[in-house]
Tab-separated table of C-alpha atoms and ligand atoms in Angstrom:
chain	number	residue	atom	x	y	z
A	287	UNK	CA	38.302	59.181	92.279
A	288	UNK	CA	41.077	60.544	93.614
A	289	UNK	CA	42.320	62.649	91.904
A	290	UNK	CA	45.915	63.235	89.787
A	291	UNK	CA	48.009	66.517	89.766
A	292	UNK	CA	50.871	67.095	87.631
A	293	UNK	CA	53.841	69.078	89.771
A	294	UNK	CA	57.518	69.434	87.160
A	295	UNK	CA	57.290	65.628	84.896
A	296	UNK	CA	55.755	63.886	88.285
A	297	UNK	CA	51.630	63.029	88.620
A	298	UNK	CA	50.792	62.992	92.350
A	299	UNK	CA	48.017	62.201	93.939
A	300	UNK	CA	45.978	65.717	94.748
A	301	UNK	CA	46.935	65.494	98.617
A	302	UNK	CA	50.938	65.222	97.740
A	303	UNK	CA	50.966	67.760	95.079
A	304	UNK	CA	53.372	70.543	96.397
A	305	UNK	CA	55.615	73.258	94.876
A	306	UNK	CA	58.239	74.157	96.762
A	307	UNK	CA	58.141	76.598	100.046
A	308	UNK	CA	60.434	79.436	97.469
A	309	UNK	CA	58.403	78.703	94.841
A	310	UNK	CA	58.092	82.027	92.766
A	311	UNK	CA	54.820	81.756	91.866
A	312	UNK	CA	53.930	81.909	95.861
A	313	UNK	CA	56.171	84.443	96.992
A	314	UNK	CA	55.922	86.614	93.648
A	315	UNK	CA	52.953	86.005	92.323
A	316	UNK	CA	55.833	85.317	88.916
A	317	UNK	CA	54.020	83.239	87.123
A	318	UNK	CA	51.100	82.885	83.810
A	319	UNK	CA	48.272	80.290	83.417
A	320	UNK	CA	45.641	79.557	80.950
A	321	UNK	CA	42.567	77.967	81.888
A	322	UNK	CA	40.849	75.770	79.387
A	323	UNK	CA	37.776	74.016	78.790
A	324	UNK	CA	37.058	70.580	78.311
A	325	UNK	CA	34.112	69.520	76.430
A	326	UNK	CA	32.844	65.707	75.348
A	327	UNK	CA	37.307	65.109	76.777
A	328	UNK	CA	38.392	67.734	73.893
A	329	UNK	CA	40.531	71.050	74.926
A	330	UNK	CA	38.432	74.026	72.885
A	331	UNK	CA	40.408	76.429	71.909
A	332	UNK	CA	43.814	74.750	72.718
A	333	UNK	CA	46.278	76.814	69.953
A	334	UNK	CA	44.700	80.126	71.216
A	335	UNK	CA	45.466	79.022	74.390
A	336	UNK	CA	48.723	78.025	74.030
A	337	UNK	CA	49.449	80.876	72.393
A	338	UNK	CA	49.019	82.938	74.846
A	339	UNK	CA	50.702	81.293	77.207
A	340	UNK	CA	53.453	81.587	74.664
A	341	UNK	CA	52.506	85.029	75.130
A	342	UNK	CA	52.423	85.415	78.414
A	343	UNK	CA	55.669	83.540	79.491
A	344	UNK	CA	57.736	85.876	76.821
A	345	UNK	CA	56.042	88.553	78.429
A	346	UNK	CA	58.272	87.966	82.297
A	347	UNK	CA	60.436	86.630	80.358
A	348	UNK	CA	60.161	82.754	81.090
A	349	UNK	CA	61.415	79.952	78.388
A	350	UNK	CA	59.443	77.811	77.619
A	351	UNK	CA	58.831	74.745	80.362
A	352	UNK	CA	58.733	72.333	77.735
A	353	UNK	CA	57.425	71.916	73.727
A	354	UNK	CA	54.629	72.666	72.728
A	355	UNK	CA	53.565	68.819	72.260
A	356	UNK	CA	55.324	68.021	75.681
A	357	UNK	CA	52.470	70.884	76.897
A	358	UNK	CA	49.856	68.972	75.179
A	359	UNK	CA	50.629	65.549	76.066
A	360	UNK	CA	50.675	66.999	80.119
A	361	UNK	CA	47.263	68.321	79.659
A	362	UNK	CA	46.119	65.038	77.982
A	363	UNK	CA	47.380	63.340	80.406
A	364	UNK	CA	46.473	65.119	83.245
A	365	UNK	CA	42.290	65.006	82.144
A	366	UNK	CA	42.150	60.677	81.201
A	367	UNK	CA	43.996	60.671	84.703
A	368	UNK	CA	41.476	62.618	86.584
A	369	UNK	CA	38.606	61.322	83.772
A	370	UNK	CA	37.358	64.257	83.303
A	371	UNK	CA	34.380	64.177	80.160
A	372	UNK	CA	33.839	67.834	81.138
A	373	UNK	CA	35.576	70.797	82.771
A	374	UNK	CA	37.868	72.670	82.851
A	375	UNK	CA	42.233	71.985	82.463
A	376	UNK	CA	44.231	74.877	84.828
A	377	UNK	CA	47.827	74.475	83.529
A	378	UNK	CA	50.639	76.614	85.621
A	379	UNK	CA	54.110	77.842	84.747
A	380	UNK	CA	56.155	79.784	87.333
A	381	UNK	CA	59.511	81.346	87.118
A	382	UNK	CA	60.851	78.320	89.213
A	383	UNK	CA	62.308	78.050	93.078
A	384	UNK	CA	65.189	80.700	94.401
A	385	UNK	CA	65.755	81.645	97.589
A	386	UNK	CA	63.134	84.977	97.792
A	387	UNK	CA	64.871	88.047	95.638
A	388	UNK	CA	62.956	90.591	93.596
A	389	UNK	CA	65.192	90.500	90.409
A	390	UNK	CA	64.909	87.906	87.929
A	391	UNK	CA	67.743	85.160	88.677
A	392	UNK	CA	69.832	85.115	86.030
A	393	UNK	CA	70.480	81.486	84.690
A	394	UNK	CA	70.114	77.981	85.990
A	395	UNK	CA	66.167	77.897	87.005
A	396	UNK	CA	63.522	75.774	86.372
A	397	UNK	CA	60.265	76.571	85.090
A	398	UNK	CA	57.737	75.074	87.649
A	399	UNK	CA	54.979	73.528	86.252
A	400	UNK	CA	51.569	72.493	87.428
A	401	UNK	CA	48.574	71.583	85.590
A	402	UNK	CA	44.370	70.188	86.896
A	403	UNK	CA	41.465	68.937	85.704
A	404	UNK	CA	38.428	69.594	87.235
A	405	UNK	CA	34.931	68.400	85.992
A	406	UNK	CA	31.994	70.579	86.268
A	407	UNK	CA	28.850	69.870	85.303
A	408	UNK	CA	27.338	70.722	82.030
A	409	UNK	CA	23.481	70.316	83.370
A	410	UNK	CA	24.200	72.875	86.329
A	411	UNK	CA	26.146	75.631	83.713
A	412	UNK	CA	23.145	75.066	81.035
A	413	UNK	CA	20.397	75.586	83.759
A	414	UNK	CA	22.449	78.709	84.762
A	415	UNK	CA	22.635	79.134	80.927
A	416	UNK	CA	18.977	79.156	81.212
A	417	UNK	CA	18.032	81.433	83.368
A	418	UNK	CA	21.271	84.294	83.619
A	419	UNK	CA	23.766	85.955	85.847
A	420	UNK	CA	23.632	88.874	87.421
A	421	UNK	CA	26.510	91.377	87.965
A	422	UNK	CA	26.696	93.707	90.597
A	423	UNK	CA	29.141	97.260	89.403
A	424	UNK	CA	32.676	97.842	91.592
A	425	UNK	CA	35.250	100.231	90.673
A	426	UNK	CA	38.127	98.817	88.877
A	427	UNK	CA	41.399	98.694	91.396
A	428	UNK	CA	43.705	95.959	89.493
A	429	UNK	CA	45.812	97.102	90.803
A	430	UNK	CA	45.333	99.911	93.134
A	431	UNK	CA	45.622	99.229	96.688
A	432	UNK	CA	49.456	99.398	96.743
A	433	UNK	CA	48.879	100.711	100.434
A	434	UNK	CA	48.627	96.370	100.633
A	435	UNK	CA	51.125	94.621	101.506
A	436	UNK	CA	51.037	91.774	99.290
A	437	UNK	CA	52.948	89.284	97.346
A	438	UNK	CA	51.519	90.437	94.393
A	439	UNK	CA	55.014	90.963	93.461
A	440	UNK	CA	55.281	90.751	89.650
A	441	UNK	CA	55.174	94.350	88.544
A	442	UNK	CA	57.858	95.320	91.374
A	443	UNK	CA	59.866	92.421	89.908
A	444	UNK	CA	59.895	93.352	86.407
A	445	UNK	CA	60.623	96.954	87.384
A	446	UNK	CA	63.909	95.914	89.378
A	447	UNK	CA	64.647	94.028	86.444
A	448	UNK	CA	64.741	96.318	84.609
A	449	UNK	CA	66.487	99.051	86.902
A	450	UNK	CA	69.637	96.354	87.378
A	451	UNK	CA	69.483	95.903	83.617
A	452	UNK	CA	70.439	99.593	83.553
A	453	UNK	CA	72.514	99.689	86.139
A	454	UNK	CA	70.248	101.044	88.707
A	455	UNK	CA	69.654	99.864	91.579
A	456	UNK	CA	66.039	100.508	92.581
A	457	UNK	CA	62.976	101.810	90.172
A	458	UNK	CA	60.937	104.755	90.637
A	459	UNK	CA	57.657	103.904	89.783
A	460	UNK	CA	55.881	107.483	87.682
A	461	UNK	CA	52.098	107.520	87.853
A	462	UNK	CA	49.458	108.663	85.012
A	463	UNK	CA	50.526	112.571	86.092
A	464	UNK	CA	53.773	112.175	86.172
A	465	UNK	CA	54.373	112.006	89.455
A	466	UNK	CA	56.709	109.826	91.852
A	467	UNK	CA	54.787	107.060	93.211
A	468	UNK	CA	56.880	105.307	94.876
A	469	UNK	CA	60.439	103.019	95.099
A	470	UNK	CA	59.568	99.221	93.871
A	471	UNK	CA	60.209	98.042	97.467
A	472	UNK	CA	60.872	101.368	98.916
A	473	UNK	CA	59.911	104.965	99.836
A	474	UNK	CA	60.297	108.092	97.791
A	475	UNK	CA	62.038	111.033	99.330
A	476	UNK	CA	63.724	114.376	98.161
A	477	UNK	CA	65.093	117.653	99.861
A	478	UNK	CA	64.238	120.097	97.883
A	479	UNK	CA	67.036	123.724	97.304
A	480	UNK	CA	64.920	125.119	100.293
A	481	UNK	CA	65.455	122.233	102.542
A	482	UNK	CA	62.419	120.954	102.991
A	483	UNK	CA	62.067	116.702	102.845
A	484	UNK	CA	59.519	115.876	100.200
A	485	UNK	CA	57.164	112.583	100.049
A	486	UNK	CA	54.430	110.996	98.959
A	487	UNK	CA	51.687	111.147	101.621
A	488	UNK	CA	49.942	107.394	102.581
A	489	UNK	CA	47.159	107.131	100.236
A	490	UNK	CA	46.355	103.510	98.605
A	491	UNK	CA	48.893	104.299	95.503
A	492	UNK	CA	51.972	103.773	97.703
A	493	UNK	CA	53.112	101.111	100.377
A	494	UNK	CA	53.455	102.942	103.987
A	495	UNK	CA	56.670	102.004	104.859
A	496	UNK	CA	57.238	101.449	108.548
A	497	UNK	CA	60.494	103.153	107.439
A	498	UNK	CA	58.942	105.924	106.054
A	499	UNK	CA	56.882	106.257	109.612
A	500	UNK	CA	59.686	105.851	111.940
A	501	UNK	CA	61.669	108.608	109.577
A	502	UNK	CA	58.809	111.072	109.524
A	503	UNK	CA	59.216	110.717	114.018
A	504	UNK	CA	63.008	111.484	113.133
A	505	UNK	CA	62.278	114.561	111.521
A	506	UNK	CA	59.993	115.471	113.875
A	507	UNK	CA	62.978	115.116	116.651
A	508	UNK	CA	65.537	116.850	114.394
A	509	UNK	CA	62.944	119.770	113.724
A	510	UNK	CA	63.342	119.582	110.801
A	511	UNK	CA	61.132	120.212	108.017
A	512	UNK	CA	58.533	117.739	106.031
A	513	UNK	CA	56.026	118.218	103.640
A	514	UNK	CA	53.821	114.938	102.500
A	515	UNK	CA	52.805	116.148	99.237
A	516	UNK	CA	53.324	114.208	95.720
A	517	UNK	CA	56.585	115.372	93.823
A	518	UNK	CA	57.338	115.146	89.925
A	519	UNK	CA	61.005	113.353	88.568
A	520	UNK	CA	61.564	116.253	87.065
A	521	UNK	CA	61.501	118.275	90.979
A	522	UNK	CA	63.921	115.440	91.823
A	523	UNK	CA	66.183	115.777	89.410
A	524	UNK	CA	65.993	119.778	90.776
A	525	UNK	CA	66.656	118.520	94.052
A	526	UNK	CA	69.647	119.047	96.170
A	527	UNK	CA	68.972	115.070	97.856
A	528	UNK	CA	66.908	112.266	97.033
A	529	UNK	CA	67.147	109.165	99.365
A	530	UNK	CA	64.275	105.872	99.899
A	531	UNK	CA	63.367	104.119	102.613
A	532	UNK	CA	62.852	100.643	103.692
A	533	UNK	CA	63.509	98.432	106.504
A	534	UNK	CA	66.071	96.474	104.156
A	535	UNK	CA	68.338	99.064	103.306
A	536	UNK	CA	67.155	102.327	106.012
A	537	UNK	CA	67.491	105.728	104.376
A	538	UNK	CA	69.357	105.090	101.054
A	539	UNK	CA	70.716	107.869	99.372
A	540	UNK	CA	69.428	108.320	95.861
A	541	UNK	CA	72.425	109.684	93.403
A	542	UNK	CA	71.285	109.350	90.456
A	543	UNK	CA	68.232	109.273	88.725
A	544	UNK	CA	68.063	107.939	85.322
A	545	UNK	CA	71.706	108.403	84.654
A	546	UNK	CA	71.509	112.629	85.563
A	547	UNK	CA	73.486	113.142	88.821
A	548	UNK	CA	71.350	114.833	91.907
A	549	UNK	CA	72.922	117.305	93.938
A	550	UNK	CA	76.470	117.279	93.053
A	551	UNK	CA	76.006	112.876	92.372
A	552	UNK	CA	76.888	112.037	95.397
A	553	UNK	CA	75.518	110.686	99.529
A	554	UNK	CA	73.370	114.301	100.758
A	555	UNK	CA	74.219	115.319	104.304
A	556	UNK	CA	70.178	115.003	105.106
A	557	UNK	CA	70.315	111.434	103.923
A	558	UNK	CA	73.403	110.902	105.707
A	559	UNK	CA	72.114	112.482	109.169
A	560	UNK	CA	68.581	110.439	109.204
A	561	UNK	CA	70.503	107.906	108.542
A	562	UNK	CA	73.027	107.979	111.342
A	563	UNK	CA	69.889	109.004	113.800
A	564	UNK	CA	67.646	106.505	112.058
A	565	UNK	CA	68.250	103.617	115.068
A	566	UNK	CA	68.244	106.540	118.246
A	567	UNK	CA	64.091	106.841	116.962
A	568	UNK	CA	63.457	103.410	116.238
A	569	UNK	CA	61.315	100.877	118.315
A	570	UNK	CA	64.070	97.399	119.405
A	571	UNK	CA	63.112	94.906	120.960
A	572	UNK	CA	63.784	93.846	124.124
A	573	UNK	CA	64.501	90.023	123.781
B	28	PLP	N1	56.990	101.019	98.477
B	28	PLP	C1	56.649	99.418	98.756
B	28	PLP	C2	56.130	98.776	97.368
B	28	PLP	C3	57.998	98.499	99.420
B	28	PLP	O1	58.031	96.957	99.035
B	28	PLP	C4	57.978	98.676	100.952
B	28	PLP	C5	59.180	97.372	101.562
B	28	PLP	O2	59.156	96.397	100.728
B	28	PLP	C6	58.676	99.781	100.716
B	28	PLP	C7	57.354	100.469	100.367
B	28	PLP	C8	59.043	99.966	102.603
B	28	PLP	O3	58.710	99.302	103.648
B	28	PLP	P1	59.049	99.354	104.822
B	28	PLP	O4	59.402	100.702	105.448
B	28	PLP	O5	57.657	99.158	105.987
B	28	PLP	O6	60.325	98.705	104.946
């Protein structure tokens, strides 16, 4: 029997069901979901799952895509059309499709709703339960691998949207020990009172920016002093200058942090100098 998938108001054959290439679920993991057990054709713990879905949607500021009874109907219709007696139904709601931007679009976005049902064998599961399963222990790194340039960008979207709502362009992320890790989509730098440039060393705590790496080359060229070490927000607030680096911004001076002026509150000479010399150092393609 061919499977049927619900996508945005339509029940489609499995192979034809698709969402937009710029769906924010795909580009930013800007989406939430539920998996509900189906037993004897009935949903298990539907109320709790729907309550959690509502909480998850609210936490990322997405309006419910439809009323609860309408959603309940979609779940049942997907189960019915797929003739699932035992298995699961998967429901995903993303913020919708929009031109790629970390900031949450302010209005006019229709959430994307996808619902699939999958049968599972009760016999197999019961046999497994009769034997029990084994587990292995691994470090909980959710999400401690910031060095991977993954599209799992929901935390970055939340941070940048909060920054925008406070009248700022970027958020600097602070770790549990009070140190600045990096920007939501950039690396963070300061220039100390002694004129030393400071940026956090590359590790799993930050994305090792390409711009950061090229800028480090530029610093050697400019004979500027660099210290790769973590710095605290307090040190940043007392710094002569601050700036961010990213391919989309190159070197961008930071003049205020949490409303407080950095230095004299204007772009500093070091950041502007580095911005000016950056492209003398950076690789440029020949065609
Ligand atoms: N840090 C984070 C978390 C980023 O998302 C980015 C860029 O998107 C950067 C740093 C800067 O990296 P790059 O200089 O390669 O653009």
